[in-house]
GROMACS .gro file of C-alpha atoms in nm:
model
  443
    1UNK     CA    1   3.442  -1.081   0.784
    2UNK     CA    2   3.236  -0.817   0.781
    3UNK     CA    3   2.845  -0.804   0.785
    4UNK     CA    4   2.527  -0.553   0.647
    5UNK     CA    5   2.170  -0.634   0.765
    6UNK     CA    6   1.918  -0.575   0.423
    7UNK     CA    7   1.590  -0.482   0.609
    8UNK     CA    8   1.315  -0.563   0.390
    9UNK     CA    9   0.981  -0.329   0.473
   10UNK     CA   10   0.716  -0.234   0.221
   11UNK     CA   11   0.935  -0.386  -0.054
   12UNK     CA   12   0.886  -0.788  -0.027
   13UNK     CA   13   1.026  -0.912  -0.297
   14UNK     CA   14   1.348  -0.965  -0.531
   15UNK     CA   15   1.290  -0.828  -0.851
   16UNK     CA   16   1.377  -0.441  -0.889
   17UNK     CA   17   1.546  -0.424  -0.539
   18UNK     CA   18   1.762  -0.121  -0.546
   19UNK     CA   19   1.777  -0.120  -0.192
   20UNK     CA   20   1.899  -0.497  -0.149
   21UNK     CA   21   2.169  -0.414  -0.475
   22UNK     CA   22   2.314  -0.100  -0.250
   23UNK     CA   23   2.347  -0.370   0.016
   24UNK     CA   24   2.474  -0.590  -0.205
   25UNK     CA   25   2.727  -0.321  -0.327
   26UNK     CA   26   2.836  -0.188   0.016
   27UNK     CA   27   3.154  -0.392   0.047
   28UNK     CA   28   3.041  -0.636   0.317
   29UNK     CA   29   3.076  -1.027   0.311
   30UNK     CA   30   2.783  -1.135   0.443
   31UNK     CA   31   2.429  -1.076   0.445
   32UNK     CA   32   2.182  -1.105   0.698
   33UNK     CA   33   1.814  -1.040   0.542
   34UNK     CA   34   1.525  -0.960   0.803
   35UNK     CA   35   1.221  -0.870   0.854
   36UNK     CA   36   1.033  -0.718   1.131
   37UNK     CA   37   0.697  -0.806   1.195
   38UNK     CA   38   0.448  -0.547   1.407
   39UNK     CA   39   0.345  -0.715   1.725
   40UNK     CA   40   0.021  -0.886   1.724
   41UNK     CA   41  -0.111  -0.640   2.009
   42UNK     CA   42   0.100  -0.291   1.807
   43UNK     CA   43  -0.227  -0.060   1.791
   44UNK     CA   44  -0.267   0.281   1.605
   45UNK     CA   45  -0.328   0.576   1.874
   46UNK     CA   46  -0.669   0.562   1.787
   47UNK     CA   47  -0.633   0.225   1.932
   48UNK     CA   48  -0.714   0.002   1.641
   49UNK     CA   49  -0.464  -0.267   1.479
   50UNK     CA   50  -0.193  -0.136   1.335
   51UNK     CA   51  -0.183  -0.463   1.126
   52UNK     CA   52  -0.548  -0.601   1.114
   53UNK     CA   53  -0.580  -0.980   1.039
   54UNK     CA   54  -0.627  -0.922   0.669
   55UNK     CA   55  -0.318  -0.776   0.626
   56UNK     CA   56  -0.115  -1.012   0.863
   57UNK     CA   57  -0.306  -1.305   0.668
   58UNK     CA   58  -0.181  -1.096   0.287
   59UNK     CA   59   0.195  -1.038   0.443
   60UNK     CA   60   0.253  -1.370   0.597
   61UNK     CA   61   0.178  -1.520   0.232
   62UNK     CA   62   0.400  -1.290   0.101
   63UNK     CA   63   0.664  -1.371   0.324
   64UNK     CA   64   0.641  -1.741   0.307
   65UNK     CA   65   0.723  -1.671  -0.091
   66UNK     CA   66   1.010  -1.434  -0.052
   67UNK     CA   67   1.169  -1.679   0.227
   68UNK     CA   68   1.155  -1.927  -0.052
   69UNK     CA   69   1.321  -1.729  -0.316
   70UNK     CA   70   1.572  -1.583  -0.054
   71UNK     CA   71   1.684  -1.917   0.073
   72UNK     CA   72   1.748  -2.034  -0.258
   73UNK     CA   73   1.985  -1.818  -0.319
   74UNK     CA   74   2.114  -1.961  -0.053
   75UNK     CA   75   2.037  -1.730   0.275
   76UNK     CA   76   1.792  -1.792   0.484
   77UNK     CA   77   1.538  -1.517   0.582
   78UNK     CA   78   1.552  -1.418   0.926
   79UNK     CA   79   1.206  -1.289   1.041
   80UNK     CA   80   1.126  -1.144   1.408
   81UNK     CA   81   0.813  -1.075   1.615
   82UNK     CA   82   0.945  -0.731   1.744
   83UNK     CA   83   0.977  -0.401   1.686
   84UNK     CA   84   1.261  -0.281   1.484
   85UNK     CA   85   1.476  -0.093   1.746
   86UNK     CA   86   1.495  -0.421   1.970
   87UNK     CA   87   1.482  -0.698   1.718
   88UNK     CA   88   1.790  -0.523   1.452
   89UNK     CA   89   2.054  -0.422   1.738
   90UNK     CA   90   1.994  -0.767   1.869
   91UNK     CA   91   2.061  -0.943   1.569
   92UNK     CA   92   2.350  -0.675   1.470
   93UNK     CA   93   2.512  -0.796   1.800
   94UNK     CA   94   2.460  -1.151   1.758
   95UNK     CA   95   2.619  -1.125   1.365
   96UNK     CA   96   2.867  -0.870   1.461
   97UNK     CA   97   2.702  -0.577   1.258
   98UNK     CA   98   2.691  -0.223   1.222
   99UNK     CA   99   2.524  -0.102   0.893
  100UNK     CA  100   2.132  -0.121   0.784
  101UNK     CA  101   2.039  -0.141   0.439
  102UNK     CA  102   1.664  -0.093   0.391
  103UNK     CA  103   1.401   0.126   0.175
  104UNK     CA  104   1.309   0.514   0.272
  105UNK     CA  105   0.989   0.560   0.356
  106UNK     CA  106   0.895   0.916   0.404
  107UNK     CA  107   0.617   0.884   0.704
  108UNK     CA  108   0.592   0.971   1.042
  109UNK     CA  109   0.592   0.619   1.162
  110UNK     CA  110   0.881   0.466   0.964
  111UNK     CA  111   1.095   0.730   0.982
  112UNK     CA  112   1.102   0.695   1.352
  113UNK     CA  113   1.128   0.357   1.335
  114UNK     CA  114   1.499   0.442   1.156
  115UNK     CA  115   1.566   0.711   1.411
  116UNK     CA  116   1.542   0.472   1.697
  117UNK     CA  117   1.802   0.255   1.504
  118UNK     CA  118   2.052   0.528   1.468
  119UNK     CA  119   1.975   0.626   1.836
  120UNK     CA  120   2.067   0.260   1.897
  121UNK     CA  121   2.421   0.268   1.750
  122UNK     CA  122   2.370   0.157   1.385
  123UNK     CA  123   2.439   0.290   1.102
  124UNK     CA  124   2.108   0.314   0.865
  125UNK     CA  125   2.152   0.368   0.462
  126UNK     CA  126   1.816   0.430   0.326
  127UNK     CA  127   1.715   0.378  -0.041
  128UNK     CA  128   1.460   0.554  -0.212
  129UNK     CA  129   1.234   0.311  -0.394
  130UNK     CA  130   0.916   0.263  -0.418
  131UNK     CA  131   0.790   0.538  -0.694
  132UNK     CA  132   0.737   0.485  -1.015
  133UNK     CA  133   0.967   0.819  -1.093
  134UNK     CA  134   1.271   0.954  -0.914
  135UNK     CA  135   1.207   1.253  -0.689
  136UNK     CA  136   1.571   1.399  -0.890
  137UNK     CA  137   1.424   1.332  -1.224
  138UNK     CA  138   1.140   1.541  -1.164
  139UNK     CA  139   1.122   1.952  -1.354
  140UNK     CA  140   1.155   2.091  -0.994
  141UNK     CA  141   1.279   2.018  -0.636
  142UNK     CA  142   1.063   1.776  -0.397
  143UNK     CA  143   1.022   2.109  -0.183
  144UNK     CA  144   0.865   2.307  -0.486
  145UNK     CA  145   0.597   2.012  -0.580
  146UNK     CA  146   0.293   2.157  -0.759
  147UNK     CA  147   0.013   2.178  -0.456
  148UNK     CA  148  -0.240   2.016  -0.696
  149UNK     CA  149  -0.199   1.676  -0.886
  150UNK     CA  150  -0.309   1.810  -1.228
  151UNK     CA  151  -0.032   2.064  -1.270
  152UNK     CA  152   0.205   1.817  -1.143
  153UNK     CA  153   0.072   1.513  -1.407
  154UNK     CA  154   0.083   1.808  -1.714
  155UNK     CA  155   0.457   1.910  -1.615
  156UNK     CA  156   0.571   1.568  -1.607
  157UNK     CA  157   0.398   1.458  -1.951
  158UNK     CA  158   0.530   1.761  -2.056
  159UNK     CA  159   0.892   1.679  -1.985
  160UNK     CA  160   0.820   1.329  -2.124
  161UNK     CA  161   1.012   1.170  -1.749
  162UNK     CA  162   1.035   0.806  -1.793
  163UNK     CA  163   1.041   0.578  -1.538
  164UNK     CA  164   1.383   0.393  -1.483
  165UNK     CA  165   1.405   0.029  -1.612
  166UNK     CA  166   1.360  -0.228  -1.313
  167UNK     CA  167   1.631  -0.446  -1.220
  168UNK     CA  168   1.634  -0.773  -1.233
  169UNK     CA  169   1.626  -1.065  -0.955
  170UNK     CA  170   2.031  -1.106  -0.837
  171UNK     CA  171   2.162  -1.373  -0.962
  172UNK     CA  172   2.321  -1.414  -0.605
  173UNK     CA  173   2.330  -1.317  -0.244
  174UNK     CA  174   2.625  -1.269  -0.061
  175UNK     CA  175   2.635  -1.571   0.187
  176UNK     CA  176   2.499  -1.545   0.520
  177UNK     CA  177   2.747  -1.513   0.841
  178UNK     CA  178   2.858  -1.814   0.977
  179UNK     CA  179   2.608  -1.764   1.321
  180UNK     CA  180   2.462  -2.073   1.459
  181UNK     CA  181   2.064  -2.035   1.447
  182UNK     CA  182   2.028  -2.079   1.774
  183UNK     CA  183   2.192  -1.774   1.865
  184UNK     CA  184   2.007  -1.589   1.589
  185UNK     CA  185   1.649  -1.716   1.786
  186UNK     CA  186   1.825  -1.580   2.105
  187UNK     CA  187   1.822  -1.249   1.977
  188UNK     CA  188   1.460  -1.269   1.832
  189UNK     CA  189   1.411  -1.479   1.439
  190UNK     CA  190   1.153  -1.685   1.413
  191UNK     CA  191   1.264  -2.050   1.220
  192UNK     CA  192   1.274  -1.965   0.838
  193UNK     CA  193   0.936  -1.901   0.669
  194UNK     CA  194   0.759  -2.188   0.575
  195UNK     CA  195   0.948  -2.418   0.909
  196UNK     CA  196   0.676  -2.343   1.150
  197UNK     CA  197   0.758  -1.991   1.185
  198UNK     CA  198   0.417  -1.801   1.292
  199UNK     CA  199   0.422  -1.550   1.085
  200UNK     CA  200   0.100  -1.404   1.079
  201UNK     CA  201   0.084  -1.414   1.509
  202UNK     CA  202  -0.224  -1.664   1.471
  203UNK     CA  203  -0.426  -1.463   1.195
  204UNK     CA  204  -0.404  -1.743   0.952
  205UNK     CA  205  -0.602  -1.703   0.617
  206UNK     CA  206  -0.902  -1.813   0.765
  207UNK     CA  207  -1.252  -1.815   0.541
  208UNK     CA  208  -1.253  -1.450   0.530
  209UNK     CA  209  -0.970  -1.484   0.266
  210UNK     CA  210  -1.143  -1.708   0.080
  211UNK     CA  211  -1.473  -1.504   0.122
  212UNK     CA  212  -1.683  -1.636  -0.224
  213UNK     CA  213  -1.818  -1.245  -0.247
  214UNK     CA  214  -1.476  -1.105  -0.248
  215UNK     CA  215  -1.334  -0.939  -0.522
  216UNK     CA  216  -0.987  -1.019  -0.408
  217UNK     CA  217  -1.018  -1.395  -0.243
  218UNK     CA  218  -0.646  -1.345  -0.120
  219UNK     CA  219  -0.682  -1.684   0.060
  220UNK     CA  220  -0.632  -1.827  -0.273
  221UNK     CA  221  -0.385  -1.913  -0.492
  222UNK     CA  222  -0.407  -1.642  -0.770
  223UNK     CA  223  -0.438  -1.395  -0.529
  224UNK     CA  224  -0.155  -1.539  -0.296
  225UNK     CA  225   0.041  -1.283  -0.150
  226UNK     CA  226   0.378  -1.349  -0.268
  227UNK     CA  227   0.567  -1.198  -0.516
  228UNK     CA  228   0.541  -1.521  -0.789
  229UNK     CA  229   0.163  -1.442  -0.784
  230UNK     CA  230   0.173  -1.119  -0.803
  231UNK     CA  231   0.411  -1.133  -1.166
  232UNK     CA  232   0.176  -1.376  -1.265
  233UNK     CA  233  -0.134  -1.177  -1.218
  234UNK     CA  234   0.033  -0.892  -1.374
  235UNK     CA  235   0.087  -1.132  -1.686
  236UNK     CA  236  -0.269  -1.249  -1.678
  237UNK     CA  237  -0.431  -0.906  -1.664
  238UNK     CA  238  -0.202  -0.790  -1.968
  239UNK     CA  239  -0.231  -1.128  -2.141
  240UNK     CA  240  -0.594  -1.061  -2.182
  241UNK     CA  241  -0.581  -0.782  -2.284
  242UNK     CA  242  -0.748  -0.568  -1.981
  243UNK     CA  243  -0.596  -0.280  -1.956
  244UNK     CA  244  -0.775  -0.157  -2.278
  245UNK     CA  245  -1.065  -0.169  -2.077
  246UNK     CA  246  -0.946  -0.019  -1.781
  247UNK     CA  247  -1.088   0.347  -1.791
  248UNK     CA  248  -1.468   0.117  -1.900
  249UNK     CA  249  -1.456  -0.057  -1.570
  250UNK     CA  250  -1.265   0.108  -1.301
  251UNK     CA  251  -1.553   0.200  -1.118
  252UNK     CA  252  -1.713  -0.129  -1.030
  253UNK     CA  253  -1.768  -0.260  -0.733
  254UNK     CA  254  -1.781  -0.624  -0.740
  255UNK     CA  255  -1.540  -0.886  -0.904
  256UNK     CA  256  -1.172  -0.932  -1.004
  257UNK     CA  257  -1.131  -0.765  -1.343
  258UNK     CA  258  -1.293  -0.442  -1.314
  259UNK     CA  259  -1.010  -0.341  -1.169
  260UNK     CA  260  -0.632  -0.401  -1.214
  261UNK     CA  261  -0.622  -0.540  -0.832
  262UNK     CA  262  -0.248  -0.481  -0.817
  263UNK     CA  263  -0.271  -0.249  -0.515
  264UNK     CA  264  -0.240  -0.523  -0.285
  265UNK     CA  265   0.090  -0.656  -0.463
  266UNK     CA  266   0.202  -0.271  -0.470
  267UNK     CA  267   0.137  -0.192  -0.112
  268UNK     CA  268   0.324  -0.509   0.055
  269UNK     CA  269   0.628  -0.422  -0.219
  270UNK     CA  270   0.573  -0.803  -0.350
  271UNK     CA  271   0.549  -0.613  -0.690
  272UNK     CA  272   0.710  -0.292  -0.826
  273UNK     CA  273   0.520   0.001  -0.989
  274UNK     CA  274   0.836   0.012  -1.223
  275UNK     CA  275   0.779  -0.340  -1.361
  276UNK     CA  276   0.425  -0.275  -1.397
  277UNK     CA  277   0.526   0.004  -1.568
  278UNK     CA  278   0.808  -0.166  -1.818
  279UNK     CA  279   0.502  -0.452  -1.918
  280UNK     CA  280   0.255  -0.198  -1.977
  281UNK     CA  281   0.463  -0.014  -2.222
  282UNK     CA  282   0.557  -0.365  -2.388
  283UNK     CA  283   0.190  -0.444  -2.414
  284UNK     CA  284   0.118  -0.092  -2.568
  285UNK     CA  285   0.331  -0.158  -2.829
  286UNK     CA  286   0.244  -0.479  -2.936
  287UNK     CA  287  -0.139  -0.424  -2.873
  288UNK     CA  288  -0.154  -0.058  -2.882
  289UNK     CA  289  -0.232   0.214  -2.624
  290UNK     CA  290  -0.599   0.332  -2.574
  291UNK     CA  291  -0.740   0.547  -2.306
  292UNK     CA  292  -0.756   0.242  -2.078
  293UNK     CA  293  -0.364   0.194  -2.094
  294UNK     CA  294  -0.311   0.612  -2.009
  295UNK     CA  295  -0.533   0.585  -1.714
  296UNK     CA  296  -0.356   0.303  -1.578
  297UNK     CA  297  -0.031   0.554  -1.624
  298UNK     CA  298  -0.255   0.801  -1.417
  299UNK     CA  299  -0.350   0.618  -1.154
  300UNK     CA  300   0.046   0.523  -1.099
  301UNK     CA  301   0.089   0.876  -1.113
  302UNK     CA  302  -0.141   0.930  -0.874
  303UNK     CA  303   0.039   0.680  -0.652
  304UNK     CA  304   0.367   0.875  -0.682
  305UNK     CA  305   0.219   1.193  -0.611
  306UNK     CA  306   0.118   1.099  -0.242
  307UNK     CA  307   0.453   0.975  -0.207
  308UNK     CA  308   0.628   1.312  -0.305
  309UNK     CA  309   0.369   1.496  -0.090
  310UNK     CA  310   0.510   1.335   0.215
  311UNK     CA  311   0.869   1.404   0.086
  312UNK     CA  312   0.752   1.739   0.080
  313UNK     CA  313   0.520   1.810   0.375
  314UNK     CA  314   0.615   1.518   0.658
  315UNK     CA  315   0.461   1.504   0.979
  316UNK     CA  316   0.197   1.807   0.877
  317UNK     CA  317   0.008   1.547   0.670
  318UNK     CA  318  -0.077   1.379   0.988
  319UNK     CA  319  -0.198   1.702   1.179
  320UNK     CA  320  -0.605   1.718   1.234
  321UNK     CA  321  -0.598   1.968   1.012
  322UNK     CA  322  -0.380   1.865   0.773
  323UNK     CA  323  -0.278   2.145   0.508
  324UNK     CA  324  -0.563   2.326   0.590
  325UNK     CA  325  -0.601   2.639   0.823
  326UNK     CA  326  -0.905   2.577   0.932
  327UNK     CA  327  -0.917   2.376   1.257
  328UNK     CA  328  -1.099   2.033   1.271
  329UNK     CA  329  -1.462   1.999   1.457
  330UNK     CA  330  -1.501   1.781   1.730
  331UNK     CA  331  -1.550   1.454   1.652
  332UNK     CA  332  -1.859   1.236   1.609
  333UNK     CA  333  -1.770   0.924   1.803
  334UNK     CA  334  -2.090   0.758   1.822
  335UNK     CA  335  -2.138   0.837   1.469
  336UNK     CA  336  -1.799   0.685   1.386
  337UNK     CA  337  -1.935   0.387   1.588
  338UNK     CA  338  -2.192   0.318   1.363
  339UNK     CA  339  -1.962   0.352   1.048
  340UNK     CA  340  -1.756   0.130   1.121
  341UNK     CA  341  -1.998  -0.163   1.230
  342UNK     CA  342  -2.193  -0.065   0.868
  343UNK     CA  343  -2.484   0.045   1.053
  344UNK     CA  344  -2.545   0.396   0.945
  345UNK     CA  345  -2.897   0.369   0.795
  346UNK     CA  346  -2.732   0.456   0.445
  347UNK     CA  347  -2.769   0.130   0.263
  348UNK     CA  348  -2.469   0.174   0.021
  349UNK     CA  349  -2.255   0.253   0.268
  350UNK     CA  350  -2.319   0.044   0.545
  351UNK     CA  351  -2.273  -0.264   0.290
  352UNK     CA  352  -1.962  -0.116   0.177
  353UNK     CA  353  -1.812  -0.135   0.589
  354UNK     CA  354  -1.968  -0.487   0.565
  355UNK     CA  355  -1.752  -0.573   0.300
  356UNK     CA  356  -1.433  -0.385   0.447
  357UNK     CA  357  -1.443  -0.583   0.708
  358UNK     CA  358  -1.533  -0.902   0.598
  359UNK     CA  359  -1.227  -0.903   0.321
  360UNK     CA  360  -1.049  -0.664   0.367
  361UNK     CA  361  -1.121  -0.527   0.020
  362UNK     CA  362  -1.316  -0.244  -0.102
  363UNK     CA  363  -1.353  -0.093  -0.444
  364UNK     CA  364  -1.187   0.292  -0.470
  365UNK     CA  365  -1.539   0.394  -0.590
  366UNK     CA  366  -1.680   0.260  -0.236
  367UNK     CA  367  -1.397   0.403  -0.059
  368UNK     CA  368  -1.460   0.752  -0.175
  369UNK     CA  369  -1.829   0.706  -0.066
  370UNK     CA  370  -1.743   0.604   0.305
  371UNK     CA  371  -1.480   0.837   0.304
  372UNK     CA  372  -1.690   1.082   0.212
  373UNK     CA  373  -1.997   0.960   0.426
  374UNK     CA  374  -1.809   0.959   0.745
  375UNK     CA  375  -1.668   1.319   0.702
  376UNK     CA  376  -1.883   1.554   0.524
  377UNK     CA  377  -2.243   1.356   0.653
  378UNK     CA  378  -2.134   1.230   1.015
  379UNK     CA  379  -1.926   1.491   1.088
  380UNK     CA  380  -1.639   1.197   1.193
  381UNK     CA  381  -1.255   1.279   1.241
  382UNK     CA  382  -1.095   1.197   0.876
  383UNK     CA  383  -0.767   1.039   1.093
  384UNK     CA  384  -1.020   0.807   1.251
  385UNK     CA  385  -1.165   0.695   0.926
  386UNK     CA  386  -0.784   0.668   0.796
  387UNK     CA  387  -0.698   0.446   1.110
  388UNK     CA  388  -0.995   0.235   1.051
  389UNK     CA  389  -0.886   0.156   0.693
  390UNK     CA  390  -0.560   0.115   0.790
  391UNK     CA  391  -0.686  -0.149   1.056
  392UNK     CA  392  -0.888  -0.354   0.744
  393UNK     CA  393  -0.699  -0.304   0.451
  394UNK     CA  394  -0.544  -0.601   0.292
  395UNK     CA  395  -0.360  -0.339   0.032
  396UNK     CA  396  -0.347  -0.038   0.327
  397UNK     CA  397   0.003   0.207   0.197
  398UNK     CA  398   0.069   0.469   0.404
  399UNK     CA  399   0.088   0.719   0.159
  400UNK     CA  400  -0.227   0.677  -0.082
  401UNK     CA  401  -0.428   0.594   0.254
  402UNK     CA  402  -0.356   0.934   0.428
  403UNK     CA  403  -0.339   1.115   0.138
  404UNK     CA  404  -0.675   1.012  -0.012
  405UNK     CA  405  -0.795   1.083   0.326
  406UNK     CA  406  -0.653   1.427   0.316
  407UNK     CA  407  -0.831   1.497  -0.031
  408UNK     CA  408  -1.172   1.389   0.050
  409UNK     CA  409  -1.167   1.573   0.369
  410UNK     CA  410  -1.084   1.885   0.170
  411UNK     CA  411  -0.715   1.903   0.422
  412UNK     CA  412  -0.468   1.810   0.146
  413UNK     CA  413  -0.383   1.890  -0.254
  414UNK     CA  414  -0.816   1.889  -0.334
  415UNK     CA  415  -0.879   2.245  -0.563
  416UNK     CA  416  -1.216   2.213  -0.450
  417UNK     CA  417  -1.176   2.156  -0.093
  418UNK     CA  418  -1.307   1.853  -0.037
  419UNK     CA  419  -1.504   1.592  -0.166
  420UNK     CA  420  -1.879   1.534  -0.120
  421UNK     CA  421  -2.013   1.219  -0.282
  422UNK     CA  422  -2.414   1.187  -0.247
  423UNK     CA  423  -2.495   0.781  -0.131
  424UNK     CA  424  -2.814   0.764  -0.291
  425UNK     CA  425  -2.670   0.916  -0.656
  426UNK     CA  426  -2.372   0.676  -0.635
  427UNK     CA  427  -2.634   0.385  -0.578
  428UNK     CA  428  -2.807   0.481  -0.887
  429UNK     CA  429  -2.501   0.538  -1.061
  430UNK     CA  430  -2.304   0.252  -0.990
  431UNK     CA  431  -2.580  -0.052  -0.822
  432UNK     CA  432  -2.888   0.057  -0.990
  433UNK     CA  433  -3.051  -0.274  -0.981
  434UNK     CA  434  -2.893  -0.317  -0.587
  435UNK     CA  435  -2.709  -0.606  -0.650
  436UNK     CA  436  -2.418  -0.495  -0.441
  437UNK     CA  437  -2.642  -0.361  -0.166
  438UNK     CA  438  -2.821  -0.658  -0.194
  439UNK     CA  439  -2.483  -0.911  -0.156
  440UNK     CA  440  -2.366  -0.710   0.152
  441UNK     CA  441  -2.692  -0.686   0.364
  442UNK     CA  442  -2.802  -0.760   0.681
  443UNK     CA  443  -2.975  -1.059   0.643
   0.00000   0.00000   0.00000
């Protein structure tokens, strides 16, 4: 009997799972799925949550679905409160183990997360997965990636790349080794999902999911975090016909249709940018393609292009300067202070924090503002501003958080160097009659 451990990460769910089919494929037995969840206390070194309540509230959904769907395929999902590098060569011990199947992802923090398991003694097969394209498919080599996004999008139009079908749910797991769950707790699982199991370390979805101002209520059922609700939200969102007003609406700031709201679904893995993919070409031919339809093709596109940078550039996205030469200015800490609490004095963007950190949701129109706000009129460090999002985010991913960071601070793939967005114009432009401002005051 032989055993391989499928480590789920940012990819929680079962449809278009090339990493679990490699695992599935690698000549083993028996399967052991687990997940690792960050320790309640894990903080970033700016010394905020690494997983803010929002999230763990969003993931602990998600996980209570794909325990569900895992177990009846009959294996349980094994989940664990620790840190990779103890909880996997525990478990690999206790099941008699030696190989890792997960996902690659290319940043700092999760690729020294598979280090320390190699370090440890196991062996660790990666699988590339979660872009829409495949770094080989693309007209040049990851190392040779066009240093601006618009060269990059024409080249790849140009080429006419298509994005590889998505797989299907397996019809069947391999069965899991014949380990008494007992001994499995010894060396760290939690009881399955859904048996008690605390899976979001005491952050249950508490009102703040269910916020009635939030344009993504993810305490509810349509915006569960599982991967059942997110294919079912896709399905909505193309069933009536919204993505042919996409381009219209995008920059809104309040409510659930002005915007896809997939990113959530995206960033935990619960859904795949290739199936989103596959049904938006299905709806564009049935219902035709408009400029709504492309620019959800661009923003995907977008998406894979943060993910290549870090395939291409590593640990120097995550310097204070970032791709830049020119060195970062001290920080504004007391300034940051006041950004984060939404007490600036700028009325669009201090209700924009408020609403941050209230849901854990914020429209990309709002987060270019604060963005913005904090580094070109407060003078604050863009990693702290990154952190902080990456504390609150319900749909925080690694890669479109840093590098959207690294574009507005004028330190990554921006042509202009940077981005500047004016508070008071985007008021006028986009909550002329304050509504918004209004909804996230003070009082």
């Amino acid at each position: 009997m032989s055993t391989v451990i499928f480590w789920f990460r940012s990819d929680l769910r079962l449809h278009d799972q090339p990493a679990l089919a490699a695992a599935l494929a690698s000549g083993a037995t028996h399967l052991l799925p687990v997940v690792c969840l960050a320790p309640a206390d894990e903080a970033t070194p700016w010394g905020f949550a690494r997983v803010g309540p929002h999230r763990q509230a969003f993931v602990a959904a998600a996980l209570r679905d794909l325990g569900a769907r895992v177990a009846a395929l009959g294996n349980p999902l094994q989940v664990c409160r620790a840190v990779p590098a103890v909880a996997l060569p525990a478990l690999a011990r206790a099941v008699g183990a030696s190989t890792v199947v997960c996902e690659e992802i290319a940043a700092p923090y999760e690729q020294a997360e598979v280090a320390a398991l190699r370090a440890a003694g196991l062996a660790v097969h990666t699988v590339w997965h979660s872009s829409l394209l495949q770094p080989g498919d693309l007209p040049w080599p990851v190392a040779e990636l066009p240093g601006v996004f618009s060269p990059f999008r024409h080249a790849v139009e140009r080429a006419g790349i298509v994005s590889p079908q998505p797989l299907p749910v397996p019809a069947s797991l391999l069965p899991p080794p014949g380990v008494a769950p007992d001994v499995l707790e010894a060396a760290g699982a939690l009881p399955s999902p859904g048996h008690g199991a605390d899976l979001d370390g005491g952050a249950t979805t508490t009102s703040a999911g269910r916020d009635p101002r939030s344009s993504f209520p993810y305490g509810t059922p349509a915006c569960d975090g599982g991967e059942m609700a997110a294919l079912a939200h896709l399905a909505q969102y193309l069933a009536r016909k919204l993505p042919h007003s996409y381009k219209a609406t995008r920059n809104g700031l309040t409510g659930l249709d002005y915007s896809s709201k997939l990113s959530p679904w995206l960033a935990t893995g619960a859904l795949s940018a290739r199936q989103v993919f596959a049904e938006l070409k299905t709806f564009e031919r049935e219902h035709g393609a408009n400029d709504g339809t492309y620019w959800l093709w661009f923003e995907l596109l977008w998406r894979d292009y943060f993910r290549l940078l870090h395939l291409q550039h590593g640990r120097a996205l995550y310097r204070a300067r970032g791709l830049s030469a020119v060195p970062l200015a001290p920080h504004n800490a007391r300034g940051f202070e006041r950004w984060c609490q939404g007490r600036t004095g700028e009325p669009l963007v201090d209700a924009a924090m408020r609403e941050l950190a209230a849901t854990g949701i914020l429209s990309n129109r709002l987060r270019q503002v604060a963005a913005s706000y904090l580094i070109h009129d407060l003078r604050g460090d863009w990693r702290a501003g990154a952190a902080w999002f990456e504390a609150q985010l319900v749909d925080y991913d690694v890669y479109s958080n840093q590098g959207n960071w690294l574009y507005i601070a004028g330190r990554g793939t921006d042509p202009q160097g940077g981005r500047r967005f004016n508070p008071v114009k985007q008021a006028h432009d986009h909550d002329a009659d304050g509504t918004y401002r209004r909804m996230w005051s003070m009082s």
